[in-house]
XYZ file of C-alpha atoms in Angstrom:
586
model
C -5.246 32.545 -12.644
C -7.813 32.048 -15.353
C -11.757 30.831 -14.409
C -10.792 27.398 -15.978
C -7.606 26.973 -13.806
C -9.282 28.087 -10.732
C -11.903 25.458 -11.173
C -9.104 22.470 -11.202
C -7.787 24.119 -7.843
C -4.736 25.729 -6.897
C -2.321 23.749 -4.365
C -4.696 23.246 -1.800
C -7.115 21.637 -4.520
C -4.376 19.365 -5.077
C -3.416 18.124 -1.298
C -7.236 17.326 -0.871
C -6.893 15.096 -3.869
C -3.240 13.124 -2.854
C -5.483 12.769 0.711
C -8.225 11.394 -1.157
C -5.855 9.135 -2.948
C -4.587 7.774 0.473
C -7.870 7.252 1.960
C -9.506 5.312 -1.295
C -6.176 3.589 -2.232
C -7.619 0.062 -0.282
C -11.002 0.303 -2.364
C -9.850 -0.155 -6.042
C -9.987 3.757 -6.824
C -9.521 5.808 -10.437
C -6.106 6.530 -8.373
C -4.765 3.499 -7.866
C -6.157 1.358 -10.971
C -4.660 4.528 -12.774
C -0.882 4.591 -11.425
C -1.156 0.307 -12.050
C -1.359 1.050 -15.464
C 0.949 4.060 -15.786
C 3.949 1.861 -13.986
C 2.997 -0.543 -16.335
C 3.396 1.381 -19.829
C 7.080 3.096 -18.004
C 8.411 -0.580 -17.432
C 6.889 -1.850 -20.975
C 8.765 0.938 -22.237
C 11.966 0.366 -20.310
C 11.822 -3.389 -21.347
C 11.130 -2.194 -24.932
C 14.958 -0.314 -24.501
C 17.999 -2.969 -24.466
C 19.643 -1.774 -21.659
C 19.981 1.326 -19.868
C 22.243 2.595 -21.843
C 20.359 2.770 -24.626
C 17.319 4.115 -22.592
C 19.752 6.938 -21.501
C 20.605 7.311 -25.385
C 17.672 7.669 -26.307
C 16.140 9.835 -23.430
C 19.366 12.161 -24.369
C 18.384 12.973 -27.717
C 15.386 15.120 -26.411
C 15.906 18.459 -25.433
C 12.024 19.136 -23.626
C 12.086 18.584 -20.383
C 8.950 16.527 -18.589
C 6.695 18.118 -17.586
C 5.487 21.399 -19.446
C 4.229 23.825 -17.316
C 0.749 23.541 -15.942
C -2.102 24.724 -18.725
C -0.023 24.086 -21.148
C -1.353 23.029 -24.445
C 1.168 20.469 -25.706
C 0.716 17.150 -28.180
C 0.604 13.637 -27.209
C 0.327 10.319 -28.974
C -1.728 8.182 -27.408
C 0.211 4.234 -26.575
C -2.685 2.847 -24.750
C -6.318 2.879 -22.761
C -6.314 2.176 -19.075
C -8.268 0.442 -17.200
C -9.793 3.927 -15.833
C -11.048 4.406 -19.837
C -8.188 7.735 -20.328
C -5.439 6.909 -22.602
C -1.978 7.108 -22.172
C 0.676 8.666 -23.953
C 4.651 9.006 -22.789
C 6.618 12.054 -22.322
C 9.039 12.536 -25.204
C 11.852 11.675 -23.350
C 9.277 8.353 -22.300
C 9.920 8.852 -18.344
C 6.195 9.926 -18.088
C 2.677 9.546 -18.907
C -0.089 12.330 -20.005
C -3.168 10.867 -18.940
C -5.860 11.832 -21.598
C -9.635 11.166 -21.681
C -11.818 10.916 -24.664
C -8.553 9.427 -26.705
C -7.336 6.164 -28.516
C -4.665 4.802 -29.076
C -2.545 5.566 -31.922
C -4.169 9.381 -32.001
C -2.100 11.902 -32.080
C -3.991 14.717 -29.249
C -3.879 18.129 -28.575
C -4.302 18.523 -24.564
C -4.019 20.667 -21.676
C -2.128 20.145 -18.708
C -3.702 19.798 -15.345
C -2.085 18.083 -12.901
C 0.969 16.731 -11.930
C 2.040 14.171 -9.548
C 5.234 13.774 -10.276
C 6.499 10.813 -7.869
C 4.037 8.707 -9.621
C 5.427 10.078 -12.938
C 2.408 11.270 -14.504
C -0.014 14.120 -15.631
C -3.700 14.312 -15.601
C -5.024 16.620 -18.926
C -7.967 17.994 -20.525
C -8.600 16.868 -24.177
C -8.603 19.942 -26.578
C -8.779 18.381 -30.058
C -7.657 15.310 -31.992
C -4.766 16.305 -34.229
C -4.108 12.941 -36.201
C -6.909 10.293 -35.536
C -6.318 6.571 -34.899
C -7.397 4.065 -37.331
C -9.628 2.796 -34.381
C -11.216 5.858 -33.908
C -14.564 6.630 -35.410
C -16.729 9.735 -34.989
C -19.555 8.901 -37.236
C -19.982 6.363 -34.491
C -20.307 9.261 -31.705
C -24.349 9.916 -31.065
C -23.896 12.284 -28.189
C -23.372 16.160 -28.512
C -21.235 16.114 -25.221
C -19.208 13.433 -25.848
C -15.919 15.014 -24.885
C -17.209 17.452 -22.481
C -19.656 15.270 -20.176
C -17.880 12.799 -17.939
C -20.351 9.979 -18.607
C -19.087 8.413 -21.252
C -15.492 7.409 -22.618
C -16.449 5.194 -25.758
C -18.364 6.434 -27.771
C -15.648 6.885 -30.896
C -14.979 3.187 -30.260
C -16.218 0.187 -32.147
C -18.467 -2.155 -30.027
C -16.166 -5.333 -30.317
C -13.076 -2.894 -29.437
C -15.130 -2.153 -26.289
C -15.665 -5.557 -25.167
C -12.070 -6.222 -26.267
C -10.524 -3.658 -23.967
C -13.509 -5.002 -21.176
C -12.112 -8.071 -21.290
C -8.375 -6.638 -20.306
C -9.983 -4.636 -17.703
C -10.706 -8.044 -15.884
C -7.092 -9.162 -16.493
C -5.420 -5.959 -15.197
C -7.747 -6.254 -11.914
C -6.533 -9.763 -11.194
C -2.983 -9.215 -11.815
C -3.011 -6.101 -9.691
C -5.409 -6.602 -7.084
C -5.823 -10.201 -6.581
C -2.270 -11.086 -5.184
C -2.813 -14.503 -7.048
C -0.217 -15.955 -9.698
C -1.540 -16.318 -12.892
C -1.800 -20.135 -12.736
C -4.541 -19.825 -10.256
C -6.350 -17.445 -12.375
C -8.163 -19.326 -15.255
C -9.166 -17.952 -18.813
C -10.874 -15.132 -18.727
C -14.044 -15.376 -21.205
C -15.257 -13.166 -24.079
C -17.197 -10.095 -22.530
C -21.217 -10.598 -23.161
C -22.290 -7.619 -24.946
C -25.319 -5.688 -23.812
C -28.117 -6.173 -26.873
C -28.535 -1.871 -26.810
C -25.524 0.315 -26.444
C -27.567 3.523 -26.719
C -31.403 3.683 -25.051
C -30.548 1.149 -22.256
C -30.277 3.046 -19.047
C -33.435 2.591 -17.049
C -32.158 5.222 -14.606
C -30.298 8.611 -14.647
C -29.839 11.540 -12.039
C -29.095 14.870 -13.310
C -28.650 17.710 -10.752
C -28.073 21.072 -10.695
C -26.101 23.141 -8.510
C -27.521 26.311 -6.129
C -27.448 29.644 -6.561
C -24.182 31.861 -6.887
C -22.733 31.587 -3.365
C -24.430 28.226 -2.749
C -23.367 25.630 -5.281
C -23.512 23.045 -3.419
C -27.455 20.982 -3.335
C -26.983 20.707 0.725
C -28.352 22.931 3.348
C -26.892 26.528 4.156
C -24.939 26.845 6.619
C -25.737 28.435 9.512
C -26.381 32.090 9.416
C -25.927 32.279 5.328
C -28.799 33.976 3.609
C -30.975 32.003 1.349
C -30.862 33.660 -2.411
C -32.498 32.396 -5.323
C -31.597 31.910 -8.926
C -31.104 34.864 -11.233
C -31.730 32.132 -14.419
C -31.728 28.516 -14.815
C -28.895 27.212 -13.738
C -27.165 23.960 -16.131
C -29.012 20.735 -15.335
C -27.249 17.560 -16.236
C -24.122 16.156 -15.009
C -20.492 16.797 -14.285
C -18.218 18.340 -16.608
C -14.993 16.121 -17.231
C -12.265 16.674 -14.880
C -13.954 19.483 -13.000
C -16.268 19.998 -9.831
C -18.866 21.665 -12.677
C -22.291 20.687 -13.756
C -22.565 20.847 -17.595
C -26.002 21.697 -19.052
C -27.411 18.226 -20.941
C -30.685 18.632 -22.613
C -30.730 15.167 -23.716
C -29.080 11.595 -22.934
C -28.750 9.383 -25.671
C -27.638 6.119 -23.373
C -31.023 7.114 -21.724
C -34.241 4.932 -22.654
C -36.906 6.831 -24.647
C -38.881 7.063 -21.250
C -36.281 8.194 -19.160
C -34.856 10.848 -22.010
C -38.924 12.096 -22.503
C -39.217 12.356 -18.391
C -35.700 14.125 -18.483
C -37.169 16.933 -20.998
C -40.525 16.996 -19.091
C -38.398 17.625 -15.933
C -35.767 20.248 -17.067
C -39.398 22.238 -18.547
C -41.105 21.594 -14.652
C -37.675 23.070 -12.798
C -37.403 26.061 -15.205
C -41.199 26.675 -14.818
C -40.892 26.458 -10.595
C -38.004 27.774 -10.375
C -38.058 30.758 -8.026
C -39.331 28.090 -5.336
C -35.501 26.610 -5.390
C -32.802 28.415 -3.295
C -29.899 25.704 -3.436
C -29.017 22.928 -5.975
C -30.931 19.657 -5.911
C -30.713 15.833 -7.780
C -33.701 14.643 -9.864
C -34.674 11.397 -10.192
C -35.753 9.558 -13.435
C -35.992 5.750 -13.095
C -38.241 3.689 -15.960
C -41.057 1.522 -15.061
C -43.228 -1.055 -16.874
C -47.081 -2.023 -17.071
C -46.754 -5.246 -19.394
C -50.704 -5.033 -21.525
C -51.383 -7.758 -23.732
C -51.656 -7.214 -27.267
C -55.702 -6.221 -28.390
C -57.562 -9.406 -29.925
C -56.637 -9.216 -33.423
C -52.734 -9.157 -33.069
C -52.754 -5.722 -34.947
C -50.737 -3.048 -34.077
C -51.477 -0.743 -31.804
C -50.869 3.023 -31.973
C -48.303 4.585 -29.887
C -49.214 6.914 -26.934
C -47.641 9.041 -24.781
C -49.749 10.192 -21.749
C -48.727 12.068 -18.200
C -49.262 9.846 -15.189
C -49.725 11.486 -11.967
C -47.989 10.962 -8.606
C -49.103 13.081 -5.312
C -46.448 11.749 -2.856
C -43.840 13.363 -1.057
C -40.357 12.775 -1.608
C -38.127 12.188 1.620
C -34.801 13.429 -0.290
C -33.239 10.021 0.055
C -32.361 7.411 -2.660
C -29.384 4.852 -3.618
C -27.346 3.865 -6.574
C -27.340 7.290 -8.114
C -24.350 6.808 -10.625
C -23.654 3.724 -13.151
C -23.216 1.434 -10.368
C -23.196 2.545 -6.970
C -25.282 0.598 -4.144
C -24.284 3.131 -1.470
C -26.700 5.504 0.096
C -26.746 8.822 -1.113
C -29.083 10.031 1.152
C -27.608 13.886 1.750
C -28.247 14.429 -2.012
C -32.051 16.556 -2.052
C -33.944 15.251 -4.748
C -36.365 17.160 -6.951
C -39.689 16.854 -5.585
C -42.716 15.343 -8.407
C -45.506 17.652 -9.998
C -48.281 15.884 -9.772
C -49.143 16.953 -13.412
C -45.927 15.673 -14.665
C -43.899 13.320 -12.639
C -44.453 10.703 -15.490
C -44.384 10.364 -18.734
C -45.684 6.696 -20.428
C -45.102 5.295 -23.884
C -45.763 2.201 -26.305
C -42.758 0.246 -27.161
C -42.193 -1.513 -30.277
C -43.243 -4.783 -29.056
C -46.558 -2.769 -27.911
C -47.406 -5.203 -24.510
C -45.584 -2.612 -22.537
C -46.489 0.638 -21.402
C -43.224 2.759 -20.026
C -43.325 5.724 -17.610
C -40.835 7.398 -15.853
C -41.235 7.878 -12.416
C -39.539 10.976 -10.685
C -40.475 10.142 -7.091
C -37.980 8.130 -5.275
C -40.829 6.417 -2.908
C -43.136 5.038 -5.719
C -42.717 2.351 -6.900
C -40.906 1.121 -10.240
C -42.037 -1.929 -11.699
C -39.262 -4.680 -14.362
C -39.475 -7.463 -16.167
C -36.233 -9.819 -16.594
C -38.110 -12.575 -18.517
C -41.657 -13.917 -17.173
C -40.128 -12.352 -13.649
C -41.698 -9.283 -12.317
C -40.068 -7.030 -9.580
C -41.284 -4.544 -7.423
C -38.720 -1.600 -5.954
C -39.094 1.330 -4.689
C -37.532 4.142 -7.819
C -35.206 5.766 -5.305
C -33.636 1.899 -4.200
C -30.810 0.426 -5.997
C -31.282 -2.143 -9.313
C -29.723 -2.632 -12.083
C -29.954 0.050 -14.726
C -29.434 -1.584 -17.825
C -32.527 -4.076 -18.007
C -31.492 -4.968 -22.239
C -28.558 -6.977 -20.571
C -30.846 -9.076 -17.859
C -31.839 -11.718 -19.541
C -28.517 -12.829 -20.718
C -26.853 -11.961 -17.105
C -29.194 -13.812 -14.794
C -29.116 -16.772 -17.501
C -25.528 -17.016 -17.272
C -25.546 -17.252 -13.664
C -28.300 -19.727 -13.387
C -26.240 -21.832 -16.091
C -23.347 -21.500 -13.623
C -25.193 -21.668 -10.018
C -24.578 -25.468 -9.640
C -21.218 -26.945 -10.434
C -20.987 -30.137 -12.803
C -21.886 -33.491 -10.442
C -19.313 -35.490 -8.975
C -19.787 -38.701 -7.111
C -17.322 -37.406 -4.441
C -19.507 -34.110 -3.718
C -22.499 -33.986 -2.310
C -25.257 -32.351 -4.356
C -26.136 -28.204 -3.880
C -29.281 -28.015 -2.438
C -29.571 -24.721 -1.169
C -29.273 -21.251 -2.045
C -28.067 -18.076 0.333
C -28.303 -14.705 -1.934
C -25.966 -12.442 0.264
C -26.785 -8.673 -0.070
C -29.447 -9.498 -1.684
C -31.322 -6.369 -2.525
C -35.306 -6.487 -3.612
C -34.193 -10.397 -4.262
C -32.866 -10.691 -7.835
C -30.679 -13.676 -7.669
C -33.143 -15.623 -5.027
C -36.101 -15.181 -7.224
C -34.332 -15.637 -10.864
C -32.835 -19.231 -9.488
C -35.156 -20.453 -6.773
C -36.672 -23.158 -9.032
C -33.371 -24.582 -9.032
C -33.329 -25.509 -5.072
C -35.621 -26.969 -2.492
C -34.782 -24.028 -0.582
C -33.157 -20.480 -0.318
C -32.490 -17.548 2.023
C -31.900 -14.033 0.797
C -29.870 -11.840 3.473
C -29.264 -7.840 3.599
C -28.836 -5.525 6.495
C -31.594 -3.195 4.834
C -34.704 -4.070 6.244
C -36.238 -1.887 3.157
C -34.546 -3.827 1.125
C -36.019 -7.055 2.434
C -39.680 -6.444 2.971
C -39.225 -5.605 -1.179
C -37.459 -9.312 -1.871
C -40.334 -10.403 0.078
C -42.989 -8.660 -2.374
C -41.234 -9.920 -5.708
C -40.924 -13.516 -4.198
C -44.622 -12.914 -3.635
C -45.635 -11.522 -7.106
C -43.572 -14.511 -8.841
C -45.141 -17.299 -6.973
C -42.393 -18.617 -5.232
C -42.813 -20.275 -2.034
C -39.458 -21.715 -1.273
C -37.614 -18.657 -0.550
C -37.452 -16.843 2.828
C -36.035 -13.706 3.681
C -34.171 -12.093 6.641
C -32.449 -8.479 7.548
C -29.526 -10.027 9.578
C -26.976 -7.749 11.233
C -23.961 -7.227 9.307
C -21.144 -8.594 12.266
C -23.322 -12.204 11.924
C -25.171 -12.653 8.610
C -24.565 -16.499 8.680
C -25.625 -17.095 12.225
C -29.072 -18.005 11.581
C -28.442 -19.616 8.527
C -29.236 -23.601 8.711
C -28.233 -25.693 5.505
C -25.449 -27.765 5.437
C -22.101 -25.795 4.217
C -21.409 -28.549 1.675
C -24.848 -28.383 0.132
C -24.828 -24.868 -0.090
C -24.073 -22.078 -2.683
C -23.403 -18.605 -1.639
C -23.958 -15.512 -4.479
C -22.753 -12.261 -3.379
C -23.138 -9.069 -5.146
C -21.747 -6.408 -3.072
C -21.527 -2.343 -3.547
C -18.654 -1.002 -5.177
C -16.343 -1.034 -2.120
C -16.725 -5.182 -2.045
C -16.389 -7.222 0.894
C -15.368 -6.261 4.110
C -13.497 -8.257 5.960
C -15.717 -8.798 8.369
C -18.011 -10.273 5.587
C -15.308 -12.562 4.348
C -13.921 -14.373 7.577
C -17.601 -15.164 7.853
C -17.718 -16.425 4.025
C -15.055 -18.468 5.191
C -15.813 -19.896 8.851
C -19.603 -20.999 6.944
C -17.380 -22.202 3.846
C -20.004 -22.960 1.459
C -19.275 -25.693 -1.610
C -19.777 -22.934 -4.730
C -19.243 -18.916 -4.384
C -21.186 -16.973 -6.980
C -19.067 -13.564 -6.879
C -21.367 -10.613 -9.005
C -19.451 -7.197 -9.049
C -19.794 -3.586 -10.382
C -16.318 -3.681 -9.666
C -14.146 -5.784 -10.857
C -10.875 -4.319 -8.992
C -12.755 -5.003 -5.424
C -13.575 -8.274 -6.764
C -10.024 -9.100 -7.336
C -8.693 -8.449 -4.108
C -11.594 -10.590 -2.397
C -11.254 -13.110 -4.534
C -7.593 -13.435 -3.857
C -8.815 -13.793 -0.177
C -11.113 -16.731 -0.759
C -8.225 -18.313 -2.849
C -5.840 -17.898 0.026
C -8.279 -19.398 2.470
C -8.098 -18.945 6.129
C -8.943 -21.825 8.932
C -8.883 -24.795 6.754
C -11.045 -23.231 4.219
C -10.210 -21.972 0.931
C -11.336 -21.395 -3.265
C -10.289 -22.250 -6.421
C -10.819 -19.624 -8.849
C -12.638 -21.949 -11.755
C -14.300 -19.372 -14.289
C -14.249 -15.663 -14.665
C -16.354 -13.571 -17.284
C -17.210 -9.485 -17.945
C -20.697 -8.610 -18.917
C -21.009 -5.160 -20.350
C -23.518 -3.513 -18.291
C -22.683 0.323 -19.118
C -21.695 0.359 -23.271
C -19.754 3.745 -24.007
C -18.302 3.400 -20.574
C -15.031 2.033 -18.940
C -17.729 0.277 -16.526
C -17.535 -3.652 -16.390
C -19.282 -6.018 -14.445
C -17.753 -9.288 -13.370
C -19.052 -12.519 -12.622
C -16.499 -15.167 -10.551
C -16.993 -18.887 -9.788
C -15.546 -20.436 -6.781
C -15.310 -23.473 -5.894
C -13.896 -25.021 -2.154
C -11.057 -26.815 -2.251
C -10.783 -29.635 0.123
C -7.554 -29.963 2.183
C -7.379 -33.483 0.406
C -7.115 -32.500 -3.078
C -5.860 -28.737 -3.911
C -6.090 -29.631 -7.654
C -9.170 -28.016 -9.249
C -10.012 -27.809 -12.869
C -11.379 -24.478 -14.335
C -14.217 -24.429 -16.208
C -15.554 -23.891 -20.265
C -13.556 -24.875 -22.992
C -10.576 -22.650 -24.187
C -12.872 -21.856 -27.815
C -15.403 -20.762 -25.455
C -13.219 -18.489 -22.496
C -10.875 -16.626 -24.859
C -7.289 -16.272 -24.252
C -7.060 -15.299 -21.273
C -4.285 -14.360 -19.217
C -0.370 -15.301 -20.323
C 2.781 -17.251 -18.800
C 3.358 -13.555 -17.136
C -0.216 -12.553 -16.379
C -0.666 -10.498 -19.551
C -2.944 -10.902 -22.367
């Protein structure tokens, strides 16, 4: 068994992964979005054959049996992208898929075999080369020397309209797989708002290395293992595709220009320190602004880069390390600051803003969405693309109150469920007499309490409520009340929606990193439970994470009274796209 093949695991490798399939399979995984797709391109395919006859025919005039032999190089032609960002190509004798990342379709690819599951009829590969390239594929587009080794990004050959394009049918695979709602209760799904940068917008990034030979892990030894150090600088960056590897990155093109200067300034500091190191660790880069006004005249001003200093310690704990996890990652060991070099500041174009990158996860990180400032600590989660902010929290104050009716009484009150450092309740608290924000981190809520602060806003209040009851000291009226939820990755539990539903507010703002999680809570609040259920009445991507499969979705809800179940969607058909067809499909 070759180095490469040992790294993708022998059997063993492979049972952990089917029992990792099992456990995830309720939480909108790569697994299962992944075999929805593949069973979808094997009965396209068997529909595209009149009769099964013919499919027989055809399938008989193929004499290569599916599939090769593992490590096999073999060619595929690439049908389709998935939801997962791979594309997928069928077996010659079309009775199973090679999964393939960094591919388009219509390529022709060269690949590697890697896995096989072969109940679920397919194959996971590694890309080798591009044989005959698609008419959508363009490489003079491509600004990353790792594109097609790094797992960040899957894109990056693709036009920007193709990406929203394929965004957009994202959203309409998650509803039609995960929701458990016919397509007439699922409205038109709406053009997918671009993010104004598709390179430079990430405000945050984490790259890690791995510990010494022996010890690759970044957690403690175990007990009774000796402690060795590194021999040479081990690869700092992130994972290799397909494989439990870290791949050396020297620079991040998706990064901003503070984050990519503190990412050089930080791979210089670890190779300079590091015989104090004896096991892998994360480091943290998160971008923070000082807003200056411009000097008297209006002129110019020169651009600077100077080190900012930070003495603190770093506790080793910190959330939302990846594109858009809210989950705590506390066993990861962070990197701890130099107080020479744990920031690094620069002029932007605009030159009122001063940019640093912090690399301590307890200071404190400082954005602007607008005239709004917030305050979080750089370790906590927020969102990582702050080009896209504007437009985002725009859109969902447009959408926050529904259109008046004489039969409804008007919203007057705002509850921003998991909440965070208060986004949501400070972008749209001039729109109601009163709102609550609600979290179970108490961290979390002694920040909303500083940005409501530091904005001026006086009719928002705060409260760390325990997760089994985070309506019961809640006061408004349920039918003057809107609800916004923006929940980690996982979604809802159902403890969290029976309570949705026993409060049953009039709107349900529904913000998502995942739109696959979405869909299946959604399709809860449609059904309804007690009396109380949704309408599904608008539906829209925003591209959060260009060059990546990532999409986040934004669903309006609205309660339908047992006295009329008829509920009209909202936004014109010229202004929601196509949407979703007489069978679900675009």
């Amino acid at each position: 068994m070759t180095k490469r093949e040992a790294q993708h695991g022998g059997p063993k490798s492979q049972t952990r992964k089917i029992t990792k399939k099992a456990k995830l399979a309720i939480e909108g995984s790569f697994t299962e979005v992944l075999l929805h797709d593949v069973r979808k391109l094997l009965a396209n395919q068997a529909a595209a054959v009149s009769g099964t006859e013919n499919l027989a025919e055809e399938r008989s005039k193929v004499s290569v049996q599916s599939p090769p032999a593992r490590f096999a190089e073999i060619e595929v032609r690439i049908s389709e992208l998935s939801s997962t960002g791979d594309g997928l190509g069928l077996s010659e004798n079309l009775d199973h898929v090679y999964v393939v990342p960094f591919s388009v379709p219509g390529d022709v690819v060269q690949v590697k075999v890697v896995n096989h599951f072969a109940s679920d009829h397919y194959t996971l590969t590694d890309f080798v080369k591009v044989l005959e390239p698609s008419p959508r594929r363009d490489n003079t587009r491509v600004k990353c020397q790792y594109f097609s080794r790094c797992s960040g990004c899957q894109f990056q050959m693709l036009s920007y309209d193709d990406q929203l394009q394929h965004k957009k049918k994202i959203i309409e695979s998650a509803y039609r797989n995960f929701s458990n709602l016919p397509s007439e209760l699922v409205p038109q799904i709406g053009s997918t708002i671009g993010s104004p940068l598709q390179y430079g917008y990430r405000t945050k990034l984490t790259p890690h290395f791995d510990g010494p030979p022996g010890r690759r892990g970044r957690g403690p030894p175990k007990a009774g293992t000796e402690r060795q150090g590194f021999a040479e600088v081990p690869p700092i960056g992130f994972m290799l595709k397909g494989m439990r590897r870290t791949i050396d990155i020297e620079d991040c093109p998706i990064g901003t220009d503070a984050v990519r200067l503190g990412m050089a300034k930080e791979r210089m500091r670890v190779a300079k320190e590091l015989s104090t190191y004896k096991r892998g660790a994360t480091i943290l880069l998160r971008e923070s602004t000082k807003r200056k006004p411009t000097n008297s005249a209006g002129a110019p001003q020169i651009s600077t880069l100077t080190t900012a200093t930070n003495n603190e310690d770093v506790d080793g704990n910190i959330n939302g390390i990846d594109e858009t996890s809210k989950t705590d990652l506390s066993n990861k060991d962070l990197v701890p600051p130099n107080a020479e070099t744990s920031g690094i500041s620069a002029m932007t174009a605009d030159q009122d803003e001063e940019k640093s990158c912090i690399t301590d996860s307890n200071a404190i990180a400082t954005e602007y969405i607008d005239s709004f400032v917030f305050h979080n600590t750089a370790g906590s989660f927020f969102q990582n693309n702050n080009s896209i902010l504007p437009r985002f929290t725009a859109y969902v104050r447009d959408h926050i109150l529904p259109s008046s009716s004489p039969s409804e009484k008007p919203i007057k009150y705002l509850i921003d469920a998991y909440c965070g450092s208060g986004l949501f309740t400070v972008t749209l608290s001039s729109l109601f007499p009163a709102s609550t924000g609600i979290d179970i981190s108490p961290a979390s809520i002694a920040s909303a309490h500083q940005n409501a602060k530091a904005n001026n806003i006086a009719n928002a209040t705060f409260m760390a409520a325990d997760a089994s009851a985070l309506f019961a000291e809640v006061t408004y009226p349920h039918d003057e009340t809107v609800v916004v939820i923006d929940p980690p990755r996982k979604g809802c539990d159902d403890n969290f929606l029976r309570q949705l539903l026993r409060f049953g507010p009039q709107r349900v703002v529904y913000v998502s990193c995942n739109v696959h999680t979405q869909a299946r809570d959604v399709g809860v609040l449609v059904e309804g439970k007690d009396g109380c259920r949704y309408a599904l009445t608008s539906l829209r991507g925003f591209d959060f994470f260009p060059q990546t499969s990532h999409v986040e979705g934004v669903a309006i809800l609205d309660r339908v009274d047992a006295s009329n179940h008829e509920t009209t969607t909202e936004g014109a058909p010229n202004e929601v796209g196509e949407g979703l067809g007489p069978e679900g499909i675009a």
